[in-house]
């Protein structure tokens, strides 16, 4: 068993026969004092046991005790012995060896590519090595350094960098800058400045979806002489461990990573940068429910280093911190696009209703048509994959629902299946209504597949590509997409929010948003803020080079403040308004909240647990408001009945005090093993 030594004591209340001895201490997982302090803080703040907290941040191979050997990728090179003639005299049945040999003869072969070539690749390699036909060495990615052109900073960028570098020690800064205003450039120049000091390390956090190979390459080409590693979920366990070690040893000086990377041990860390700080993916939604931005803030404070947040649409929390009178954060603005002549796209709303044919308005169809004639590209954005959100019986109004969740089954036409997007349940599509036997079943609403089909009918000559989780799973396919877009092989992209961020397509000049209104119906008080930032990001895709872009947003509510704000590209007024509303309603950032989430197989256990938990919480404090237990919008998930309890306080201290006593109580509660429960501090989802 792998365990955690948190402290050492000379005596114990536990009987010696129940105590285990330490067989071996793994020197690799010893955290330095600042990291230990951070983990302790996180465990206490999120009310998550310290052992589990530590285990959540240790690379999985270390936990499984599978660590040891450091592995790296090899590259195979031909020796003079490997010739066409040599391959030809190999027995014909050695088909796979021939294939590998041909490939190596054509040029050096990376291990990663060899794996994809044939199934028994390692045997083939061994055999060829035995023939003396190849030699292997450690693979080091080569970079095309010649093309690096470092732009001269503009005045806005210069003053941002000056403001951040002039003060030593801890200081939080918020860079509020539209897409394309040169934030990434600022990050890179800040890092350059920091790395001038010997052995400095920089940590850059980005949302998962933004950590594209393009972004990584941009940093790599800018810092050809620095060791850069990335940490994200697409790495294999070995790669992750390897990169983690490079960060921990100080060998790597730039670490780009997603959420979890905030816990990377970095002995020489000198700055933390968080791009798209408003992004919800920085909050972990299960297990240790931490917010990477908030943890980063504490880490920076503990070790007294600067932290920089950047975004076009700050979270209201950060906005508040940057604009309040005592200026908790340095508030820095980049108001203009950095590339000369690049202007902001024109944003229009288009009024739609139930009668809008196929869900795509005439105006949008015309605009796509114009782009096709001008050989420019369009992006149609709909945040729902599949063909249609559900199957509907027009005789009796029955809709297809998941048996394990209280949600609708999504129609997938290409594979002829009904799928639950919450639990993965999947069945063949049916033709007859199970309730009234009528054959009048039809897909209701639209998703990416339907839009793709409609566009194919409307523009038969155009090359249309759908990008969602069903078509595009790997980073590699996103890179391919990039190349195809830039080579003008694609006229129209249809996609989900996967496409909203981080991609830069110079020939894309039109963006159409089909389903913006969904967010307006949401019970979540953060929905308008989320919608605004999504729309802003999507709009940022249009006209990044010198051709002016256009954005069409289809909506039934064109006068909604979200749309008014977005049309003027004005997040400032919008967020001030939202912030005032939050203040009037006493919602965060003007109060502090937590949610107790409860799940049980049997309804009555969950119900009893949550009710008793509420009663006990009431008895603990009169400074904390305990709301009535409710069912979340998806009442049943994967066969579990769900409940939640929202609590709120005006002071963080009061909330934390209550949570401490409450969680101790709940852990000992008799029903606790019949339910799954968790406490979510500073929740962002309801
Ligand atoms: P953001 O991160 O705010 O979206 P980027 O840093 O990616 O912005 O900059 C957008 C584009 O502008 C990039 O192509 C970048 O190379 C370019 N750029 C950034 N700063 C400058 C500058 N000072 N002069 C010219 N081009 C710049
Ligand atoms: Zn029916
Ligand atoms: Zn389901």
XYZ file of C-alpha atoms and ligand atoms in Angstrom:
715
model
C 0.000 0.000 0.000
C 1.117 3.492 -0.723
C 0.364 5.905 2.081
C 1.172 9.406 3.144
C 3.267 10.381 6.143
C 1.777 13.617 7.303
C 3.373 13.929 10.707
C 5.288 11.925 13.264
C 4.133 11.233 16.792
C 5.708 9.350 19.660
C 2.481 7.888 20.972
C -0.867 6.864 19.555
C -4.387 6.068 20.753
C -4.622 3.328 18.175
C -3.643 -0.147 19.371
C -0.106 -1.079 18.217
C -1.429 -4.229 16.508
C -3.449 -2.022 14.198
C -0.573 0.210 13.255
C 1.421 -0.530 10.128
C 5.106 0.003 9.767
C 6.679 2.023 7.021
C 8.576 -0.321 4.727
C 10.113 2.244 2.490
C 9.973 5.976 1.973
C 9.848 6.998 -1.655
C 12.132 10.012 -1.834
C 10.462 11.074 -5.049
C 7.187 12.009 -3.441
C 8.610 14.094 -0.656
C 7.039 17.480 -1.060
C 8.933 20.583 -0.128
C 7.625 22.760 2.686
C 5.684 25.233 0.488
C 3.906 22.431 -1.374
C 3.095 20.723 1.895
C 1.688 23.930 3.258
C -0.398 24.386 0.120
C -1.815 20.854 0.276
C -2.679 21.302 3.927
C -4.475 24.529 3.126
C -6.372 22.915 0.258
C -7.428 19.966 2.385
C -8.766 22.277 5.077
C -10.402 24.783 2.762
C -12.221 22.224 0.622
C -12.905 19.899 3.582
C -11.331 16.955 1.847
C -9.191 14.498 3.829
C -5.473 15.261 3.653
C -4.503 11.753 2.541
C -6.900 11.883 -0.371
C -5.847 15.438 -1.149
C -2.215 14.388 -1.477
C -3.175 11.326 -3.488
C -5.185 13.498 -5.894
C -2.075 15.396 -6.938
C 0.519 12.604 -7.116
C 1.057 11.210 -10.636
C -0.819 7.941 -10.929
C 2.232 5.836 -11.707
C 3.828 6.848 -8.452
C 0.672 5.951 -6.564
C 0.598 2.525 -8.134
C 4.243 2.120 -7.239
C 4.957 1.629 -10.920
C 7.303 4.496 -11.118
C 10.802 3.667 -11.509
C 12.257 3.720 -14.972
C 12.341 7.005 -16.706
C 11.221 6.360 -20.230
C 11.661 8.480 -23.237
C 10.686 8.152 -26.824
C 13.216 6.731 -29.292
C 13.835 7.501 -32.903
C 15.053 4.849 -35.335
C 17.607 5.564 -38.037
C 18.781 3.433 -40.932
C 22.348 2.129 -40.971
C 24.190 1.810 -44.304
C 23.240 -1.864 -44.304
C 19.593 -0.999 -44.809
C 19.022 -0.736 -48.551
C 16.220 -1.383 -50.987
C 18.076 -4.534 -52.040
C 18.291 -5.732 -48.465
C 14.572 -5.313 -47.971
C 13.827 -7.139 -51.202
C 15.756 -10.217 -50.150
C 13.806 -10.500 -46.869
C 11.347 -13.431 -46.867
C 8.014 -12.267 -48.307
C 6.098 -13.451 -45.256
C 7.974 -10.900 -43.135
C 5.485 -8.390 -44.379
C 5.485 -6.224 -41.280
C 9.260 -6.121 -40.937
C 9.447 -5.022 -44.557
C 6.911 -2.320 -43.917
C 8.853 -0.941 -40.949
C 12.144 -1.221 -42.825
C 10.736 0.695 -45.832
C 9.516 3.390 -43.527
C 12.928 3.783 -41.855
C 14.650 3.770 -45.203
C 12.457 6.705 -46.203
C 13.538 8.676 -43.181
C 13.995 8.508 -39.425
C 11.041 6.894 -37.704
C 9.696 8.038 -34.347
C 8.704 5.374 -31.859
C 5.244 6.907 -31.617
C 4.802 6.486 -35.379
C 6.235 2.971 -35.391
C 3.543 1.977 -32.894
C 0.877 3.062 -35.315
C 2.473 1.306 -38.267
C 2.125 -2.367 -37.321
C 0.804 -4.238 -34.313
C 4.007 -6.094 -33.421
C 6.183 -3.060 -33.955
C 8.662 -3.764 -31.177
C 9.433 -7.257 -32.519
C 10.006 -5.772 -35.951
C 12.337 -3.154 -34.537
C 14.258 -5.793 -32.551
C 14.605 -7.986 -35.617
C 15.882 -5.131 -37.760
C 18.284 -4.163 -35.028
C 19.531 -7.755 -34.939
C 20.104 -7.555 -38.709
C 22.205 -4.487 -38.019
C 19.867 -2.378 -40.129
C 18.988 0.313 -37.651
C 20.200 2.225 -34.678
C 18.056 3.987 -32.138
C 18.586 7.111 -30.130
C 16.604 9.368 -27.847
C 14.070 11.429 -29.722
C 14.398 15.170 -29.317
C 11.751 17.177 -31.112
C 13.317 19.575 -33.563
C 12.004 23.041 -33.778
C 11.858 25.383 -36.645
C 13.528 28.263 -34.901
C 14.239 30.245 -38.023
C 10.687 31.540 -38.287
C 10.525 33.116 -34.843
C 9.807 36.744 -35.154
C 9.411 38.544 -31.885
C 6.995 41.414 -32.302
C 7.866 44.785 -30.871
C 5.512 45.381 -27.997
C 2.975 48.135 -28.433
C 2.537 50.829 -25.791
C -0.363 49.109 -24.059
C 1.563 45.879 -23.781
C 4.637 47.689 -22.523
C 2.771 49.407 -19.765
C 1.150 46.130 -18.720
C 4.556 44.464 -18.459
C 6.028 47.419 -16.590
C 3.191 47.397 -14.105
C 3.722 43.719 -13.396
C 7.506 43.711 -13.211
C 8.057 46.887 -11.244
C 6.926 45.339 -7.978
C 8.740 42.458 -6.349
C 7.058 39.663 -4.460
C 3.399 38.689 -4.369
C 1.052 40.725 -6.450
C -2.036 39.663 -8.376
C -2.723 41.289 -11.748
C -5.711 40.954 -14.020
C -5.096 41.602 -17.708
C -8.427 42.445 -19.283
C -7.849 42.247 -23.021
C -9.969 41.228 -25.965
C -9.030 38.193 -28.057
C -6.064 39.086 -30.222
C -4.991 42.004 -28.075
C -1.647 40.327 -27.441
C -2.069 38.734 -24.011
C -0.121 35.619 -24.944
C 2.663 37.827 -26.237
C 2.696 39.588 -22.874
C 2.882 36.257 -21.035
C 5.855 35.202 -23.132
C 7.753 38.417 -22.593
C 7.027 38.260 -18.868
C 8.450 34.760 -18.768
C 11.506 35.893 -20.694
C 12.019 38.591 -18.100
C 11.645 36.112 -15.212
C 13.922 33.507 -16.757
C 16.720 36.019 -16.961
C 17.112 35.315 -13.276
C 19.027 32.102 -12.867
C 17.019 28.902 -12.528
C 13.639 30.591 -12.565
C 10.570 28.522 -13.398
C 7.275 29.748 -14.827
C 3.906 28.017 -14.572
C 1.261 28.750 -17.212
C -2.232 27.366 -16.662
C -4.697 27.171 -19.523
C -8.098 25.500 -19.943
C -7.849 21.958 -21.301
C -9.467 22.913 -24.558
C -6.976 25.719 -25.131
C -3.852 23.686 -24.717
C -3.547 23.063 -28.431
C -0.354 21.927 -30.140
C -0.337 25.410 -31.711
C -0.097 27.122 -28.348
C 2.547 24.731 -27.111
C 4.587 25.275 -30.268
C 4.274 28.998 -29.958
C 5.958 28.814 -26.565
C 8.494 26.227 -27.678
C 9.663 28.207 -30.670
C 9.894 31.329 -28.563
C 12.033 29.602 -25.939
C 14.178 27.187 -27.940
C 16.836 27.065 -25.240
C 14.553 26.478 -22.296
C 13.150 23.131 -21.331
C 9.394 23.281 -21.633
C 7.020 20.549 -20.542
C 3.271 20.290 -20.686
C 0.918 18.595 -18.249
C -2.568 17.708 -19.397
C -4.967 14.804 -19.670
C -3.946 13.716 -23.152
C -0.558 12.559 -21.938
C 0.070 8.931 -21.113
C 0.808 8.168 -17.464
C 4.484 7.759 -18.297
C 4.701 11.068 -20.139
C 2.935 12.799 -17.302
C 5.284 11.333 -14.735
C 8.289 12.208 -16.830
C 7.189 15.823 -17.226
C 6.265 16.086 -13.558
C 9.766 14.912 -12.646
C 11.353 17.474 -14.927
C 9.354 20.190 -13.212
C 10.131 18.871 -9.735
C 13.861 18.608 -10.377
C 13.988 22.115 -11.779
C 15.201 20.801 -15.124
C 12.153 22.212 -16.905
C 11.815 25.954 -16.666
C 8.444 26.449 -18.342
C 5.463 24.321 -17.430
C 2.253 24.706 -19.416
C -0.589 22.744 -17.980
C -4.248 22.441 -17.209
C -6.020 22.567 -13.844
C -4.097 19.833 -12.033
C -0.743 21.363 -12.981
C -1.253 23.930 -10.230
C -0.010 21.220 -7.845
C 3.226 20.576 -9.732
C 6.217 20.815 -7.422
C 8.492 23.513 -8.842
C 11.394 24.468 -6.587
C 12.322 27.620 -8.530
C 8.870 28.883 -9.414
C 8.938 32.660 -9.968
C 5.607 33.446 -11.641
C 2.169 31.912 -12.225
C 0.134 32.894 -15.274
C -3.487 31.860 -15.748
C -4.896 32.326 -19.202
C -8.686 32.520 -19.642
C -8.974 32.806 -15.879
C -12.786 32.895 -16.079
C -12.924 29.426 -17.614
C -15.094 27.006 -15.658
C -12.788 24.090 -16.396
C -10.396 25.366 -13.744
C -12.837 24.035 -11.185
C -12.632 20.330 -10.508
C -16.137 18.895 -10.343
C -15.541 15.707 -8.395
C -13.247 14.304 -5.730
C -11.099 17.187 -4.546
C -13.289 20.021 -5.783
C -10.667 22.721 -5.977
C -10.553 25.795 -8.164
C -7.113 25.986 -9.783
C -7.221 29.780 -9.990
C -8.011 30.169 -6.320
C -5.389 27.609 -5.328
C -2.884 29.412 -7.549
C -3.633 32.640 -5.733
C -2.853 31.006 -2.392
C 0.278 29.350 -3.742
C 1.583 32.662 -5.083
C 0.876 34.347 -1.763
C 2.544 31.587 0.266
C 5.771 31.800 -1.709
C 5.591 35.505 -2.421
C 5.634 35.569 -6.225
C 3.537 37.452 -8.792
C 0.440 35.924 -10.342
C -1.108 37.133 -13.595
C -4.652 36.417 -14.741
C -5.649 37.126 -18.308
C -8.978 37.040 -20.138
C -11.362 38.902 -22.409
C -14.239 38.244 -20.044
C -13.106 38.187 -16.417
C -15.047 36.169 -13.884
C -17.141 38.460 -11.721
C -14.992 37.413 -8.761
C -11.833 38.678 -10.442
C -13.583 41.703 -11.845
C -14.695 42.610 -8.357
C -11.200 42.125 -6.930
C -9.688 44.282 -9.653
C -12.180 47.130 -9.469
C -12.957 47.451 -5.758
C -11.671 50.515 -4.016
C -8.841 48.768 -2.243
C -7.703 47.222 -5.573
C -6.895 43.725 -4.437
C -5.659 43.096 -7.968
C -3.711 45.250 -10.349
C -6.226 46.048 -13.114
C -4.529 46.188 -16.521
C -6.238 46.680 -19.861
C -5.412 45.878 -23.461
C -8.000 47.659 -25.546
C -6.935 47.011 -29.107
C -6.125 44.086 -31.321
C -2.366 43.779 -31.600
C -2.078 42.973 -35.293
C -2.230 46.069 -37.462
C -5.500 46.468 -39.353
C -7.173 43.645 -37.506
C -10.511 44.990 -36.389
C -13.275 43.598 -34.263
C -16.000 41.710 -36.071
C -19.423 43.205 -36.585
C -21.897 41.394 -34.341
C -25.598 41.205 -35.206
C -28.551 39.471 -33.681
C -31.113 37.834 -35.920
C -34.620 37.363 -34.631
C -35.733 33.778 -35.015
C -38.826 31.847 -33.973
C -40.308 28.369 -34.223
C -41.032 28.915 -37.864
C -37.423 29.557 -38.853
C -36.851 26.828 -41.403
C -34.471 24.115 -40.198
C -33.306 26.425 -37.447
C -31.127 28.452 -39.822
C -32.311 31.915 -40.760
C -32.424 33.328 -44.258
C -29.941 36.047 -43.341
C -27.389 33.500 -42.173
C -27.872 31.353 -45.265
C -27.255 34.410 -47.448
C -24.167 35.334 -45.496
C -22.724 31.820 -45.883
C -23.470 32.063 -49.581
C -21.452 35.300 -49.822
C -18.507 33.659 -48.084
C -18.568 30.725 -50.497
C -18.434 33.143 -53.431
C -15.534 35.035 -51.904
C -13.733 31.802 -50.996
C -13.815 32.699 -47.336
C -14.788 30.346 -44.552
C -17.744 30.121 -42.162
C -18.191 28.574 -38.756
C -21.605 27.497 -37.536
C -21.781 27.006 -33.845
C -24.306 24.839 -32.074
C -23.646 23.582 -28.623
C -25.226 20.202 -28.939
C -23.761 17.157 -30.560
C -25.828 14.420 -32.136
C -28.655 14.817 -34.624
C -31.431 16.047 -32.363
C -31.803 16.500 -28.600
C -34.595 13.947 -28.410
C -37.055 11.668 -30.159
C -40.641 12.863 -29.965
C -43.978 11.163 -30.608
C -46.288 13.570 -32.372
C -49.346 11.488 -31.484
C -49.002 11.350 -27.706
C -46.067 13.713 -26.935
C -43.902 10.925 -25.518
C -40.183 11.684 -25.544
C -37.289 9.253 -25.246
C -35.747 9.379 -21.795
C -32.804 7.687 -20.173
C -33.809 4.980 -17.701
C -30.892 5.755 -15.399
C -30.975 9.556 -15.534
C -33.740 12.098 -15.647
C -32.649 13.330 -19.033
C -33.608 12.912 -22.671
C -31.914 10.498 -25.039
C -30.169 12.199 -27.925
C -30.789 11.020 -31.484
C -27.609 10.041 -33.344
C -28.614 9.538 -36.941
C -25.248 8.478 -38.376
C -25.024 5.481 -36.086
C -28.803 5.065 -35.731
C -28.735 5.183 -31.966
C -30.289 6.918 -29.009
C -27.658 7.993 -26.492
C -27.632 9.506 -23.035
C -24.998 12.214 -22.895
C -24.895 12.002 -19.111
C -24.242 8.332 -18.423
C -23.325 6.934 -21.823
C -26.415 4.660 -22.068
C -26.999 3.744 -25.673
C -29.709 1.848 -27.588
C -30.918 1.278 -31.114
C -33.251 3.909 -32.454
C -36.921 2.874 -32.324
C -39.624 3.402 -34.968
C -42.688 2.903 -32.865
C -43.825 4.822 -29.810
C -43.631 2.554 -26.744
C -46.593 4.378 -25.215
C -49.214 4.638 -27.982
C -47.716 2.380 -30.692
C -47.903 5.208 -33.201
C -45.250 5.325 -35.913
C -45.157 9.130 -35.815
C -41.805 9.434 -34.098
C -39.572 12.278 -35.149
C -36.376 13.914 -33.955
C -37.097 17.159 -32.146
C -34.767 20.148 -32.292
C -31.314 20.085 -33.799
C -27.755 19.170 -33.022
C -24.520 19.290 -35.010
C -25.402 16.315 -37.224
C -28.713 17.830 -38.270
C -27.127 21.197 -39.023
C -24.492 19.430 -41.080
C -27.215 17.642 -43.025
C -29.194 20.843 -43.616
C -26.116 22.720 -44.800
C -25.190 19.879 -47.129
C -28.610 20.226 -48.742
C -28.412 24.015 -48.945
C -24.842 24.123 -50.274
C -24.274 20.917 -52.203
C -20.993 22.134 -53.702
C -19.398 23.232 -50.439
C -16.980 21.227 -48.382
C -18.490 20.943 -44.915
C -16.841 19.511 -41.849
C -18.427 18.710 -38.520
C -16.270 19.009 -35.422
C -17.557 17.668 -32.125
C -16.626 14.980 -29.652
C -18.085 12.324 -31.957
C -15.839 13.230 -34.879
C -12.807 14.688 -33.210
C -11.345 13.090 -30.157
C -7.612 13.580 -30.289
C -5.282 16.571 -30.286
C -3.926 15.212 -33.519
C -7.219 15.491 -35.351
C -7.409 19.118 -34.226
C -4.001 19.768 -35.754
C -5.174 18.154 -38.951
C -8.238 20.360 -38.894
C -5.988 23.376 -38.664
C -4.008 22.374 -41.710
C -7.134 21.664 -43.719
C -8.650 25.016 -42.784
C -5.517 26.924 -43.645
C -5.227 25.107 -46.989
C -8.806 26.170 -47.785
C -9.932 22.585 -48.036
C -12.951 23.407 -45.907
C -15.660 25.973 -46.595
C -17.972 25.524 -43.655
C -17.232 24.203 -40.194
C -20.077 23.018 -37.985
C -19.138 22.499 -34.424
C -19.665 22.626 -30.692
C -17.791 24.709 -28.155
C -14.727 22.625 -28.947
C -14.224 25.159 -31.707
C -14.876 28.213 -29.614
C -11.433 28.661 -28.207
C -7.835 28.841 -29.101
C -8.128 28.280 -32.816
C -6.900 30.825 -35.224
C -8.182 30.485 -38.788
C -7.116 33.453 -40.902
C -9.663 32.884 -43.679
C -12.626 32.501 -41.391
C -14.796 35.595 -41.655
C -18.276 34.487 -40.647
C -19.520 32.981 -37.424
C -23.134 31.918 -36.926
C -24.455 31.019 -33.479
C -27.631 28.938 -33.625
C -28.639 28.114 -30.075
C -27.598 30.970 -27.815
C -30.980 31.122 -26.101
C -30.647 27.862 -24.146
C -28.503 29.611 -21.579
C -31.179 32.249 -20.995
C -33.524 29.608 -19.574
C -30.950 28.250 -17.162
C -31.629 28.409 -13.405
C -27.902 28.964 -12.825
C -27.212 32.574 -11.848
C -23.872 32.374 -13.641
C -25.509 31.520 -16.976
C -25.466 35.052 -18.482
C -21.804 35.451 -17.607
C -20.978 32.082 -19.168
C -22.980 32.913 -22.278
C -21.266 36.248 -22.690
C -17.800 34.772 -22.500
C -18.726 31.982 -24.860
C -20.135 34.393 -27.399
C -17.105 36.625 -27.043
C -14.837 33.693 -27.638
C -16.787 32.472 -30.625
C -16.813 35.973 -32.064
C -13.082 36.085 -31.610
C -12.854 33.384 -34.280
C -14.129 35.745 -36.973
C -11.725 37.936 -38.881
C -8.501 37.459 -36.965
C -6.435 38.689 -39.908
C -7.124 41.794 -41.979
C -10.500 40.772 -43.412
C -13.294 42.124 -41.261
C -15.408 39.418 -39.716
C -19.125 39.147 -39.113
C -20.982 37.343 -36.364
C -24.673 36.421 -36.524
C -26.384 35.394 -33.338
C -29.819 33.835 -33.746
C -32.117 34.563 -30.852
C -35.739 35.043 -29.888
C -34.669 37.729 -27.376
C -32.474 40.240 -29.202
C -32.953 42.852 -26.477
C -31.488 40.758 -23.716
C -28.607 42.642 -22.045
C -26.211 39.845 -22.930
C -26.755 40.475 -26.621
C -26.787 44.246 -26.220
C -23.417 44.018 -24.510
C -21.874 41.633 -26.952
C -22.926 43.724 -29.960
C -21.001 46.659 -28.542
C -18.099 44.417 -27.558
C -18.594 45.877 -24.155
C -18.037 43.479 -21.325
C -17.390 46.301 -18.935
C -20.921 47.686 -18.737
C -22.410 44.233 -18.790
C -20.303 42.910 -15.952
C -20.875 46.036 -13.851
C -24.610 45.464 -14.226
C -24.317 41.810 -13.292
C -22.142 42.685 -10.354
C -24.733 45.159 -9.059
C -27.407 42.485 -9.363
C -25.251 40.065 -7.426
C -24.700 42.632 -4.720
C -28.425 43.323 -4.396
C -29.158 39.614 -4.159
C -26.255 38.926 -1.833
C -24.710 36.396 -4.195
C -20.960 35.754 -4.700
C -18.585 37.557 -4.796
C -20.540 39.443 -2.111
C -21.182 36.296 -0.124
C -19.600 32.891 0.304
C -21.325 29.664 -0.573
C -21.084 25.910 -0.427
C -23.238 23.025 -1.544
C -23.745 19.672 0.070
C -24.391 17.131 -2.678
C -26.005 13.827 -1.803
C -26.639 10.771 -3.967
C -28.283 7.493 -3.065
C -29.653 4.435 -4.836
C -32.766 4.572 -2.667
C -34.637 7.848 -2.630
C -35.457 7.719 1.087
C -31.844 7.442 2.280
C -30.727 10.488 0.348
C -33.777 12.406 1.459
C -33.316 11.555 5.117
C -29.605 12.285 5.024
C -29.985 15.694 3.408
C -32.844 16.677 5.712
C -30.926 15.718 8.825
C -27.814 17.432 7.513
C -29.868 20.604 7.043
C -31.286 20.390 10.550
C -27.860 19.922 12.085
C -26.391 22.807 10.088
C -29.222 25.050 11.340
C -28.204 24.282 14.886
C -24.574 25.210 14.302
C -24.682 28.869 13.386
C -27.011 31.771 12.954
C -24.566 33.570 10.688
C -24.967 31.055 7.893
C -28.141 30.766 5.825
C -29.187 27.162 5.225
C -31.555 26.839 2.270
C -34.085 24.049 1.900
C -32.774 20.848 0.329
C -33.682 20.602 -3.363
C -33.291 18.236 -6.297
C -30.785 19.452 -8.909
C -31.995 19.920 -12.496
C -30.940 16.378 -13.311
C -32.693 14.633 -10.450
C -31.482 11.166 -11.218
C -28.049 10.413 -12.641
C -26.642 6.997 -13.502
C -29.273 5.407 -11.320
C -28.613 7.624 -8.303
C -31.192 9.940 -6.791
C -29.667 13.346 -6.165
C -30.218 16.098 -3.631
C -28.430 19.272 -2.809
C -28.308 21.809 -0.072
C -27.091 25.325 -0.641
C -25.578 27.334 2.206
C -24.419 30.908 2.232
C -22.658 33.330 4.570
C -21.527 36.927 4.479
C -18.115 36.092 5.851
C -15.825 33.349 4.635
C -14.782 32.608 8.215
C -18.338 31.829 9.326
C -18.873 29.522 6.380
C -15.609 27.695 7.026
C -16.342 27.299 10.734
C -19.654 25.719 9.995
C -18.253 23.452 7.294
C -15.594 22.137 9.651
C -18.062 21.007 12.314
C -20.587 19.899 9.764
C -18.242 17.630 7.816
C -17.000 15.990 10.999
C -20.590 15.288 11.954
C -21.538 13.953 8.525
C -18.577 11.577 8.444
C -19.858 9.925 11.607
C -23.508 9.954 10.639
C -25.070 6.461 10.723
C -26.535 6.724 7.230
C -23.300 7.971 5.757
C -22.415 4.639 4.169
C -25.742 4.375 2.346
C -25.268 7.642 0.523
C -22.519 9.337 -1.406
C -22.029 12.859 -0.237
C -19.582 15.661 -0.855
C -19.095 19.249 0.064
C -18.439 21.701 -2.736
C -16.920 24.965 -1.528
C -17.336 27.986 -3.848
C -19.422 25.901 -6.262
C -19.865 27.073 -9.825
C -22.452 24.556 -10.954
C -25.912 23.917 -9.616
P -4.345 37.086 -27.228
O -3.572 36.105 -26.409
O -4.770 38.295 -26.439
O -5.476 36.504 -27.993
P -1.986 37.091 -28.912
O -0.853 37.327 -27.995
O -2.223 35.713 -29.385
O -3.332 37.694 -28.314
O -1.794 38.060 -30.154
C -2.651 38.021 -31.274
C -1.813 38.157 -32.525
O -1.150 39.409 -32.502
C -0.724 37.104 -32.635
O -0.622 36.720 -33.974
C 0.524 37.830 -32.156
O 1.702 37.319 -32.748
C 0.245 39.241 -32.616
N 0.880 40.243 -31.777
C 0.888 40.300 -30.426
N 1.534 41.406 -30.003
C 1.947 42.062 -31.087
C 2.664 43.278 -31.325
N 3.088 44.026 -30.322
N 2.908 43.633 -32.610
C 2.464 42.873 -33.632
N 1.797 41.727 -33.489
C 1.531 41.319 -32.247
Zn -46.867 8.061 -28.705
Zn -28.319 8.398 -18.620
